[in-house]
Short mmCIF file of C-alpha atoms in Angstrom, two decimals:
data_model
loop_
_atom_site.label_atom_id
_atom_site.label_comp_id
_atom_site.label_asym_id
_atom_site.label_seq_id
_atom_site.Cartn_x
_atom_site.Cartn_y
_atom_site.Cartn_z
CA MET S 55 108.62 201.27 141.84
CA SER S 56 109.90 201.29 138.43
CA GLN S 57 108.64 203.54 135.43
CA LYS S 58 106.69 200.21 133.71
CA GLN S 59 104.81 199.23 137.86
CA LEU S 60 104.16 202.81 137.50
CA LYS S 61 101.87 203.08 134.58
CA GLU S 62 100.64 199.81 135.58
CA ALA S 63 99.13 200.48 138.75
CA PHE S 64 97.99 203.99 137.19
CA ILE S 65 95.21 202.33 134.63
CA SER S 66 94.36 199.35 137.81
CA ASN S 67 92.24 198.77 140.71
CA LEU S 68 89.61 201.38 138.91
CA ASN S 69 85.41 201.22 139.16
CA GLY S 70 83.93 202.64 136.62
CA THR S 71 81.75 205.64 136.18
CA SER S 72 77.54 206.35 135.72
CA LEU S 73 75.46 204.38 132.85
CA LEU S 74 73.76 208.13 132.69
CA GLU S 75 78.06 209.44 131.87
CA ILE S 76 78.76 207.33 129.26
CA SER S 77 75.56 207.92 127.65
CA ALA S 78 75.80 211.68 127.61
CA GLY S 79 79.46 211.29 126.17
CA LEU S 80 78.14 209.51 123.56
CA SER S 81 75.91 212.00 122.55
CA LEU S 82 78.72 213.82 121.62
CA PRO S 83 79.58 211.97 118.73
CA PRO S 84 76.53 212.20 116.67
CA LEU S 85 76.72 216.06 117.72
CA CYS S 86 79.95 216.65 116.57
CA LEU S 87 78.32 214.92 112.91
CA LEU S 88 75.58 217.70 112.99
CA CYS S 89 77.57 220.58 113.87
CA ARG S 90 79.98 219.35 110.93
CA GLY S 91 76.99 218.52 108.32
CA LEU S 92 74.76 222.06 108.93
CA LEU S 93 78.46 224.57 108.18
CA LEU S 94 78.86 222.49 105.26
CA ILE S 95 75.60 223.15 104.24
CA LEU S 96 75.60 226.95 105.51
CA TYR S 97 78.69 227.78 103.67
CA TYR S 98 77.20 226.07 100.50
CA LEU S 99 74.38 228.69 101.15
CA HIS S 100 76.95 231.08 101.09
CA HIS S 101 79.26 230.87 98.48
CA GLY S 102 76.55 227.94 96.17
CA LYS S 103 79.74 225.60 96.35
CA PRO S 104 80.78 222.86 98.69
CA VAL S 105 84.34 223.49 100.13
CA SER S 106 86.35 221.56 97.40
CA SER S 107 90.11 222.40 99.07
CA ARG S 108 91.48 219.38 100.48
CA LYS S 109 93.47 220.89 102.67
CA TYR S 110 90.14 222.46 104.66
CA SER S 111 88.46 220.48 104.60
CA LEU S 112 90.79 218.37 106.82
CA LEU S 113 91.14 221.14 108.77
CA LEU S 114 87.24 221.69 109.64
CA ASP S 115 86.34 217.66 109.89
CA PHE S 116 89.47 217.37 112.47
CA LEU S 117 88.44 220.55 114.08
CA VAL S 118 84.95 219.28 114.54
CA LEU S 119 84.42 215.88 114.25
CA VAL S 120 87.85 214.72 116.45
CA SER S 121 89.02 217.30 118.27
CA PRO S 122 85.81 218.19 120.76
CA LEU S 123 86.65 214.60 122.14
CA VAL S 124 90.15 214.61 122.42
CA PHE S 125 88.98 217.95 125.07
CA SER S 126 85.16 216.13 126.03
CA CYS S 127 87.99 213.32 127.51
CA THR S 128 90.29 215.23 128.98
CA VAL S 129 90.48 219.13 130.51
CA LEU S 130 86.15 219.20 129.55
CA SER S 131 85.40 215.65 131.64
CA PRO S 132 84.37 218.00 134.53
CA ILE S 133 81.73 219.61 132.71
CA ILE S 134 80.70 216.49 130.27
CA PHE S 135 76.93 217.01 130.57
CA PHE S 136 76.71 219.99 129.96
CA MET S 137 78.81 219.88 126.37
CA PRO S 138 75.81 218.07 124.69
CA VAL S 139 73.47 220.93 125.97
CA ILE S 140 76.27 223.38 124.22
CA LEU S 141 76.74 222.14 120.92
CA ALA S 142 73.11 221.66 120.85
CA ALA S 143 72.85 224.99 120.81
CA PHE S 144 75.30 225.79 117.98
CA CYS S 145 73.49 223.29 115.90
CA ALA S 146 70.27 224.68 116.34
CA GLY S 147 72.13 228.75 116.23
CA ILE S 148 72.96 227.28 112.76
CA PHE S 149 69.99 225.31 111.44
CA SER S 150 68.17 229.09 112.50
CA LYS S 151 70.54 230.41 110.25
CA ILE S 152 70.09 228.17 107.17
CA TYR S 153 66.21 228.18 107.53
CA SER S 154 65.61 232.66 108.41
CA GLN S 155 67.90 232.35 105.20
CA THR S 156 66.25 230.60 102.91
CA LYS S 157 62.85 231.02 104.13
CA ARG S 158 63.49 234.60 103.15
CA GLU S 159 64.27 233.05 99.79
CA ALA S 160 61.81 230.23 98.75
CA ARG S 161 59.11 231.82 101.19
CA VAL S 162 57.63 227.35 101.45
CA PRO S 163 55.26 226.75 104.49
CA PHE S 164 57.28 225.38 107.54
CA GLY S 165 53.90 222.66 107.50
CA GLN S 166 54.64 222.02 103.48
CA ILE S 167 58.76 221.10 104.37
CA VAL S 168 57.91 218.77 107.04
CA LYS S 169 55.62 216.66 104.09
CA GLU S 170 57.95 216.74 101.36
CA PHE S 171 61.42 215.98 104.39
CA GLN S 172 58.73 212.38 105.09
CA LYS S 173 57.98 211.58 101.52
CA ALA S 174 61.27 211.70 100.94
CA CYS S 175 63.37 208.27 99.07
CA LEU S 176 66.65 207.84 100.85
CA ASP S 177 69.52 205.52 98.87
CA PRO S 178 68.46 201.88 99.82
CA GLU S 179 71.95 200.98 99.02
CA ARG S 180 73.69 203.03 101.84
CA ILE S 181 73.66 203.44 105.64
CA PRO S 182 75.65 205.70 106.67
CA ALA S 183 75.09 205.70 109.85
CA ILE S 184 76.48 202.42 110.15
CA THR S 185 79.80 203.77 108.76
CA VAL S 186 80.16 206.29 110.69
CA PHE S 187 79.49 204.25 113.98
CA ARG S 188 82.08 202.21 113.11
CA VAL S 189 84.63 205.31 111.95
CA TYR S 190 83.83 206.62 115.41
CA VAL S 191 84.53 203.36 117.49
CA ASN S 192 87.86 203.35 116.01
CA VAL S 193 88.19 207.23 116.70
CA LEU S 194 87.48 207.26 120.30
CA THR S 195 89.37 204.24 120.71
CA SER S 196 92.91 205.83 119.14
CA ILE S 197 92.12 208.50 121.45
CA SER S 198 91.32 206.62 124.76
CA ILE S 199 93.86 204.35 124.35
CA LEU S 200 96.63 207.30 124.33
CA ALA S 201 94.85 209.33 127.02
CA VAL S 202 94.37 206.71 129.51
CA ASP S 203 97.69 207.19 130.03
CA PHE S 204 97.85 210.71 131.02
CA PRO S 205 95.99 212.26 134.24
CA GLN S 206 94.54 214.61 132.47
CA TYR S 207 91.40 211.26 131.14
CA PRO S 208 90.01 210.36 134.26
CA ARG S 209 90.12 207.01 136.31
CA ARG S 210 86.49 206.90 136.24
CA TYR S 211 86.69 206.43 131.81
CA ALA S 212 89.71 203.74 132.17
CA LYS S 213 88.37 199.52 131.99
CA ALA S 214 87.22 198.95 135.18
CA GLU S 215 89.44 196.42 137.59
CA THR S 216 86.21 193.62 137.91
CA TYR S 217 83.04 195.45 138.25
CA GLY S 218 82.03 198.11 136.42
CA THR S 219 81.24 200.45 133.45
CA GLY S 220 83.87 202.29 132.24
CA ALA S 221 84.00 204.63 128.49
CA MET S 222 87.31 202.15 127.71
CA ASP S 223 84.97 199.19 128.69
CA LEU S 224 82.48 199.89 126.30
CA GLY S 225 84.67 200.27 123.55
CA VAL S 226 86.36 196.45 123.91
CA GLY S 227 82.20 195.61 123.31
CA ALA S 228 82.01 198.61 120.63
CA PHE S 229 85.29 197.18 118.69
CA ILE S 230 82.76 193.48 118.22
CA PHE S 231 79.20 195.07 117.54
CA GLY S 232 80.66 197.12 114.42
CA ASN S 233 82.36 194.14 113.46
CA ALA S 234 79.38 192.63 113.17
CA LEU S 235 77.18 194.78 111.62
CA VAL S 236 79.00 194.77 108.09
CA CYS S 237 79.90 191.30 108.38
CA PRO S 238 79.77 188.32 105.82
CA GLU S 239 76.61 186.80 106.92
CA VAL S 240 74.53 190.05 106.94
CA ARG S 241 76.17 191.25 103.67
CA GLN S 242 74.80 188.19 101.71
CA GLU S 243 72.10 187.88 99.97
CA PRO S 244 69.77 185.47 100.82
CA HIS S 245 69.60 183.12 98.37
CA ARG S 246 73.21 182.44 98.86
CA THR S 247 72.39 181.40 102.32
CA ARG S 248 73.51 177.59 101.16
CA ARG S 249 76.86 178.21 100.54
CA ARG S 250 77.28 178.85 104.19
CA PHE S 251 80.11 176.26 104.75
CA SER S 252 82.17 178.10 102.18
CA SER S 253 81.43 181.84 103.45
CA LEU S 254 83.13 180.26 106.35
CA ALA S 255 85.66 178.48 104.80
CA ARG S 256 86.61 182.44 103.66
CA GLN S 257 85.81 183.97 106.90
CA VAL S 258 88.95 181.53 108.25
CA PHE S 259 91.61 182.98 105.65
CA SER S 260 90.42 186.62 106.10
CA VAL S 261 91.00 186.84 109.98
CA TRP S 262 94.83 185.44 109.57
CA PRO S 263 95.41 189.48 109.63
CA LEU S 264 94.15 190.08 112.76
CA ILE S 265 96.46 186.76 114.08
CA ALA S 266 99.47 188.59 112.71
CA LEU S 267 98.23 191.21 114.50
CA GLY S 268 98.27 189.45 117.77
CA VAL S 269 101.29 188.16 117.60
CA GLY S 270 103.19 191.22 116.46
CA ARG S 271 101.87 192.76 119.49
CA LEU S 272 102.59 189.98 122.36
CA LEU S 273 106.42 190.31 120.43
CA SER S 274 106.59 193.47 120.98
CA VAL S 275 105.73 194.01 124.27
CA LYS S 276 106.93 191.59 125.78
CA SER S 277 110.53 192.56 124.26
CA ILE S 278 110.46 195.94 125.54
CA GLU S 279 108.70 194.97 128.55
CA TYR S 280 105.93 197.54 127.53
CA HIS S 281 103.45 198.26 130.91
CA GLU S 282 100.23 195.67 130.62
CA HIS S 283 97.50 195.51 132.69
CA THR S 284 97.41 191.28 133.19
CA SER S 285 93.92 190.96 134.37
CA GLU S 286 92.96 193.23 130.88
CA TYR S 287 93.09 189.37 129.38
CA GLY S 288 95.85 187.45 130.35
CA VAL S 289 99.67 187.35 129.96
CA HIS S 290 99.52 186.52 126.50
CA TRP S 291 95.76 187.01 125.15
CA ASN S 292 94.87 190.74 123.42
CA PHE S 293 92.10 191.96 121.75
CA PHE S 294 93.58 190.55 118.31
CA PHE S 295 92.81 187.15 119.33
CA THR S 296 89.34 187.42 120.90
CA LEU S 297 88.25 189.66 117.59
CA ALA S 298 90.10 186.80 115.58
CA LEU S 299 88.42 183.68 117.11
CA VAL S 300 85.01 185.15 117.70
CA ARG S 301 84.84 185.83 114.30
CA LEU S 302 85.17 182.45 113.43
CA ALA S 303 82.94 181.06 116.09
CA ALA S 304 79.82 182.71 115.28
CA SER S 305 80.53 182.15 111.30
CA LEU S 306 81.08 178.60 111.97
CA LEU S 307 77.09 178.74 114.22
CA LEU S 308 75.76 180.94 111.42
CA ALA S 309 76.70 177.64 109.28
CA ILE S 310 74.68 175.79 111.67
CA PHE S 311 71.79 177.83 112.40
CA PRO S 312 69.92 180.21 110.24
CA ARG S 313 71.36 183.63 110.34
CA HIS S 314 68.12 185.41 111.21
CA LYS S 315 67.96 183.48 114.37
CA ALA S 316 71.30 185.01 115.40
CA TRP S 317 69.50 186.40 118.27
CA LEU S 318 68.31 183.24 119.48
CA VAL S 319 71.69 181.81 119.75
CA ALA S 320 73.52 185.05 121.55
CA LEU S 321 70.48 184.78 123.85
CA ALA S 322 71.24 180.81 124.13
CA VAL S 323 74.74 181.53 124.39
CA ALA S 324 74.98 184.50 127.50
CA VAL S 325 72.26 182.82 129.16
CA LEU S 326 74.13 179.67 129.55
CA TYR S 327 77.74 181.52 130.25
CA GLN S 328 75.87 183.71 132.90
CA LEU S 329 74.54 180.48 133.89
CA LEU S 330 77.94 178.57 134.30
CA LEU S 331 79.84 181.70 135.94
CA SER S 332 76.75 181.63 138.70
CA THR S 333 76.31 177.96 139.84
CA THR S 334 79.52 176.81 139.19
CA SER S 335 83.02 177.89 140.76
CA LEU S 336 84.05 179.39 136.99
CA LYS S 337 83.77 183.15 138.27
CA MET S 338 86.26 182.42 141.49
CA PHE S 339 88.63 181.19 138.89
CA ILE S 340 88.73 183.62 136.77
CA LEU S 341 88.95 186.27 139.31
CA HIS S 342 91.48 184.29 141.25
CA GLY S 343 92.82 181.42 139.63
CA SER S 344 92.91 178.14 140.91
CA ASP S 345 94.93 178.53 144.14
CA GLY S 346 92.39 182.08 145.26
CA ARG S 347 95.52 183.95 145.06
CA GLY S 348 96.01 185.24 141.24
CA SER S 349 98.34 182.05 139.95
CA ARG S 350 98.48 182.04 136.32
CA LEU S 351 100.84 178.84 135.65
CA GLY S 352 99.72 177.26 132.66
CA PHE S 353 98.15 178.33 129.25
CA LEU S 354 94.89 179.08 130.29
CA GLU S 355 95.14 179.87 133.38
CA ALA S 356 97.79 182.58 132.28
CA ASN S 357 95.09 183.71 130.05
CA ARG S 358 92.04 182.89 131.65
CA GLU S 359 90.44 186.45 131.56
CA GLY S 360 90.91 186.74 127.74
CA LEU S 361 89.56 182.56 126.66
CA PHE S 362 87.05 183.05 128.98
CA SER S 363 85.34 186.28 128.15
CA LEU S 364 85.21 184.78 124.49
CA PHE S 365 81.80 183.31 125.24
CA GLY S 366 80.73 186.86 126.01
CA TYR S 367 81.42 189.00 123.14
CA LEU S 368 80.15 185.99 121.06
CA ALA S 369 77.00 186.65 122.40
CA ILE S 370 77.83 190.74 121.57
CA TYR S 371 78.72 189.57 118.17
CA LEU S 372 75.60 187.08 117.19
CA ALA S 373 73.32 189.64 118.18
CA SER S 374 74.72 192.02 116.52
CA VAL S 375 74.40 189.99 113.22
CA GLN S 376 70.80 190.30 114.18
CA VAL S 377 70.71 194.60 114.10
CA GLY S 378 72.84 194.29 110.71
CA LEU S 379 69.96 192.33 108.57
CA TRP S 380 67.87 194.41 110.51
CA LEU S 381 69.42 197.43 109.55
CA LEU S 382 69.70 196.45 105.90
CA TRP S 383 66.19 195.51 105.63
CA ARG S 384 65.53 197.41 102.75
CA ARG S 385 63.69 201.35 103.88
CA SER S 386 63.57 203.64 100.82
CA SER S 387 61.91 206.52 102.72
CA VAL S 388 62.43 209.19 105.35
CA ARG S 389 58.79 207.40 107.48
CA GLY S 390 60.24 203.76 106.91
CA TRP S 391 63.35 205.46 108.93
CA LEU S 392 61.52 206.94 110.95
CA GLU S 393 59.37 203.48 111.98
CA ALA S 394 62.84 201.85 112.40
CA LEU S 395 64.35 204.70 114.65
CA GLY S 396 61.48 204.11 116.58
CA GLY S 397 61.99 200.52 116.90
CA LEU S 398 65.58 201.62 118.02
CA ALA S 399 64.47 203.00 121.08
CA LEU S 400 62.31 200.80 122.28
CA ALA S 401 64.85 198.39 122.04
CA VAL S 402 67.38 200.12 124.29
CA LEU S 403 64.29 201.14 126.67
CA LEU S 404 64.31 197.18 126.95
CA LEU S 405 67.35 196.27 127.27
CA TRP S 406 67.94 198.89 129.76
CA VAL S 407 64.93 197.66 131.61
CA LEU S 408 66.94 193.84 131.59
CA LEU S 409 70.10 195.10 132.33
CA GLN S 410 68.59 196.65 135.58
CA LEU S 411 66.60 192.96 135.91
CA CYS S 412 70.04 191.31 135.38
CA GLN S 413 72.09 193.41 137.80
CA ALA S 414 69.73 192.79 140.88
CA CYS S 415 69.39 189.16 139.59
CA THR S 416 72.85 188.05 139.06
CA GLU S 417 76.06 190.69 139.58
CA PRO S 418 76.82 194.36 138.31
CA VAL S 419 78.87 194.16 134.88
CA SER S 420 81.89 193.14 134.34
CA ARG S 421 84.19 193.23 131.83
CA ARG S 422 86.85 190.80 132.65
CA MET S 423 84.37 188.52 132.53
CA ALA S 424 81.87 189.22 129.52
CA ASN S 425 78.95 188.54 131.23
CA LEU S 426 75.32 188.66 130.61
CA PRO S 427 75.41 192.23 132.39
CA PHE S 428 77.52 193.00 130.48
CA CYS S 429 76.52 191.80 127.09
CA THR S 430 73.82 193.77 127.68
CA TRP S 431 74.79 197.38 128.59
CA VAL S 432 76.89 196.98 125.51
CA LEU S 433 74.52 196.25 123.58
CA ALA S 434 72.42 198.92 124.99
CA GLN S 435 75.08 201.41 124.32
CA CYS S 436 75.92 200.84 120.72
CA LEU S 437 72.12 200.75 119.71
CA LEU S 438 71.50 204.22 121.64
CA LEU S 439 74.61 205.80 119.82
CA LEU S 440 73.73 203.97 116.24
CA ALA S 441 70.11 205.47 117.03
CA PHE S 442 71.85 208.85 117.41
CA PHE S 443 73.25 208.82 114.50
CA VAL S 444 70.45 207.74 112.41
CA LEU S 445 68.87 210.96 114.00
CA THR S 446 71.57 212.89 112.60
CA ASP S 447 71.31 211.82 109.24
CA LEU S 448 67.56 212.33 109.34
CA SER S 449 68.32 216.01 110.76
CA LEU S 450 70.36 216.76 107.90
CA VAL S 451 68.52 215.27 105.12
CA PHE S 452 65.82 217.61 106.17
CA THR S 453 68.41 220.62 105.75
CA LYS S 454 69.86 219.15 102.65
CA LEU S 455 66.28 220.03 101.38
CA LEU S 456 65.81 223.12 102.69
CA VAL S 457 68.61 224.25 100.55
CA LYS S 458 68.55 222.09 97.12
CA GLY S 459 71.92 221.33 95.96
CA SER S 460 74.02 221.53 98.92
CA SER S 461 75.35 217.62 99.98
CA VAL S 462 76.91 216.39 103.05
CA PRO S 463 79.65 213.40 102.51
CA CYS S 464 78.74 210.28 104.24
CA CYS S 465 75.26 211.41 104.99
CA TRP S 466 71.97 209.90 102.93
CA LYS S 467 71.71 210.43 99.38
CA VAL S 468 68.06 211.49 98.50
CA VAL S 469 66.40 210.13 95.50
CA GLN S 470 63.31 210.07 93.02
CA PRO S 471 60.84 208.06 94.46
CA PRO S 472 59.35 205.60 92.39
CA ASP S 473 56.44 206.98 91.25
CA SER S 474 57.96 210.05 90.05
CA ARG S 475 59.93 208.60 87.51
CA LYS S 476 59.58 210.00 84.31
CA LYS S 477 57.97 208.01 81.20
CA GLN S 478 61.62 206.02 80.18
CA GLY S 479 61.98 203.82 82.27
CA MET S 480 65.33 204.74 84.49
CA GLU S 481 66.45 204.03 88.05
CA ALA S 482 65.55 206.43 90.77
CA VAL S 483 68.35 208.66 90.29
CA PRO S 484 69.90 210.57 93.53
CA VAL S 485 68.49 214.80 94.04
CA GLY S 486 71.14 217.58 93.89
CA ARG S 487 74.76 217.68 92.90
CA GLN S 488 76.31 214.34 91.67
CA ASP S 489 80.01 215.41 92.02
CA LYS S 490 79.87 213.82 95.71
CA LEU S 491 82.76 211.47 96.07
CA SER S 492 84.82 215.06 94.78
CA GLN S 493 83.94 216.01 97.86
CA PRO S 494 87.08 215.44 100.61
CA CYS S 495 85.88 213.56 104.11
CA LEU S 496 87.95 212.25 106.90
CA ILE S 497 84.97 209.87 107.62
CA SER S 498 85.41 208.32 104.27
CA ALA S 499 89.00 208.74 104.76
CA ILE S 500 89.21 206.28 108.01
CA ASN S 501 86.49 203.92 106.43
CA LYS S 502 88.61 203.09 103.59
CA ASN S 503 91.49 201.83 106.17
CA GLN S 504 90.09 201.07 108.93
CA LEU S 505 92.32 198.36 110.43
CA LEU S 506 95.48 200.36 109.36
CA PHE S 507 93.92 203.25 111.31
CA PHE S 508 93.71 201.14 114.77
CA LEU S 509 97.17 199.98 113.82
CA LEU S 510 99.00 202.61 113.37
CA ALA S 511 97.24 204.47 116.60
CA ASN S 512 98.47 201.31 118.43
CA VAL S 513 101.73 201.64 117.18
CA MET S 514 101.66 205.74 117.97
CA THR S 515 100.39 204.84 121.38
CA GLY S 516 103.51 202.35 122.10
CA ALA S 517 106.24 204.71 120.77
CA VAL S 518 104.51 208.20 122.76
CA ASN S 519 104.48 206.05 125.86
CA ILE S 520 108.09 204.74 125.30
CA LEU S 521 109.52 208.29 124.74
CA ILE S 522 107.73 210.80 127.03
CA ASP S 523 106.78 210.57 130.96
CA THR S 524 103.38 210.28 130.44
CA ILE S 525 101.99 210.24 134.05
CA HIS S 526 103.67 213.70 135.57
CA SER S 527 102.55 215.51 131.98
CA LYS S 528 101.07 218.70 132.63
CA ALA S 529 97.68 219.85 130.55
CA ALA S 530 98.87 221.92 127.71
CA PHE S 531 101.26 219.30 127.21
CA THR S 532 98.62 216.38 127.00
CA LEU S 533 96.11 218.13 124.62
CA CYS S 534 99.01 219.27 122.22
CA ILE S 535 100.52 215.12 122.06
CA LEU S 536 97.02 214.10 121.73
CA HIS S 537 96.14 216.35 118.97
CA LEU S 538 99.58 215.70 117.06
CA TYR S 539 98.95 211.79 117.08
CA MET S 540 95.02 212.21 116.10
CA PHE S 541 95.84 214.67 113.57
CA PHE S 542 99.19 212.42 112.52
CA ASN S 543 96.48 209.66 112.21
CA CYS S 544 93.90 211.44 110.64
CA LEU S 545 96.63 212.64 107.86
CA ILE S 546 98.01 209.18 107.15
CA MET S 547 94.36 208.07 106.37
CA TYR S 548 93.46 211.65 103.89
CA ILE S 549 96.53 211.38 101.98
CA LEU S 550 95.68 207.33 101.09
CA HIS S 551 92.36 208.15 100.66
CA ALA S 552 92.95 211.29 97.74
CA ARG S 553 95.23 209.16 96.20
CA ASN S 554 92.50 206.00 96.42
CA ILE S 555 95.17 203.54 98.13
CA VAL S 556 93.36 200.57 100.66
CA LEU S 557 95.74 198.28 102.49
CA LYS S 558 93.69 195.10 102.44
CA PHE S 559 95.39 192.39 100.39
CA TRP S 560 93.38 189.21 101.63
#
């Protein structure tokens, strides 16, 4: 077999892993975020000032936010269920040290601290959990697209061939989910809903970079004969085309139907598509082609997975729009977000029950077809991860109240409640340090240029695969390559962020 055929076989005919293992893995990013926040607060407690050095800030962020994820999906994957316990214990130790020191100095009863926390007001203009969710989906995807070509990346984490739940299967759906959370239909003000068709026109213009990237990827892959997993999207299709067409179709539907009914439209699309899969020959066509032997004649047949999975991804996108609208509903207090956290937990529970029913009554999860169980699974896992990030943010808010004046980048700002404002007619203002914008932050850096980060990761993945025999690499060499690859990507974003450069012109 040629090198190209070896690499294609290496990522083909896989069956995924268990739902429990993926959920355990999803708890790691929030715990890394919590660990980093607690370390910054502890540093402030000891030195009386935040970390101001860009060099040390980048190093801390990379070692705490990125590096553990590289290890967890490679050499530490056999103990993936123990890693959340280890990280949680480490975070508990840091918090204990912070609390014991502040208790000696302030001598405030714990019950009073809890009451103050519940009454605290948060900046309603920002929801850090959404930003962190989108950034981490990018980071995890970037790690996986290169790591999957190395033997240290477990085959059960790679994309399943037909049925199954691999970690990379979730990444595709999570990307759609994260994009929908901040789409124009979510961000636009209610009084502007009458101008929905003008919003659609802007959306048509805004997706041209995705189309261009899709064409560029297609031409480059074919020209250098890069290894491909054909049954993923087809012969000519790729994820950039999927994301562009899903955004356009969703904008068209939301220009016709009220955006607060997006979940109903999503349900209708997903159920109707599943009915077609279950009652017609569509499923056999997607899996085996018109001749039953995997023929790829003609554009439709050559790209059948990519074209028909659009219906499932469209359903995920529309449902995520509803989630985004619900999250952006103004909650200005910790108590309100604790209630929202309960709502997210209930939604996750209901979706897990629905997933079991869907798989029992229809078929297992299939990313290749993007069937109803796949849509349900993606929404359940994404809401679970989002809930983890909200819980992390609230935990950091509580800790910041213990250490007055401390701050954590990409975390909620605590503001004065309206009823505690002074007699001047001023709006609520942030409590604590006002120099947050000057604090370097890797999350903010990636968030500013997310599409560039994803594109750079794809280009570097191709370069590494061309230059290195990844399949026969040793563990130490693999970890070195993955860390250098991720650090270079993060460094480029960090430099652009430091110079306030946003490479977006559409």
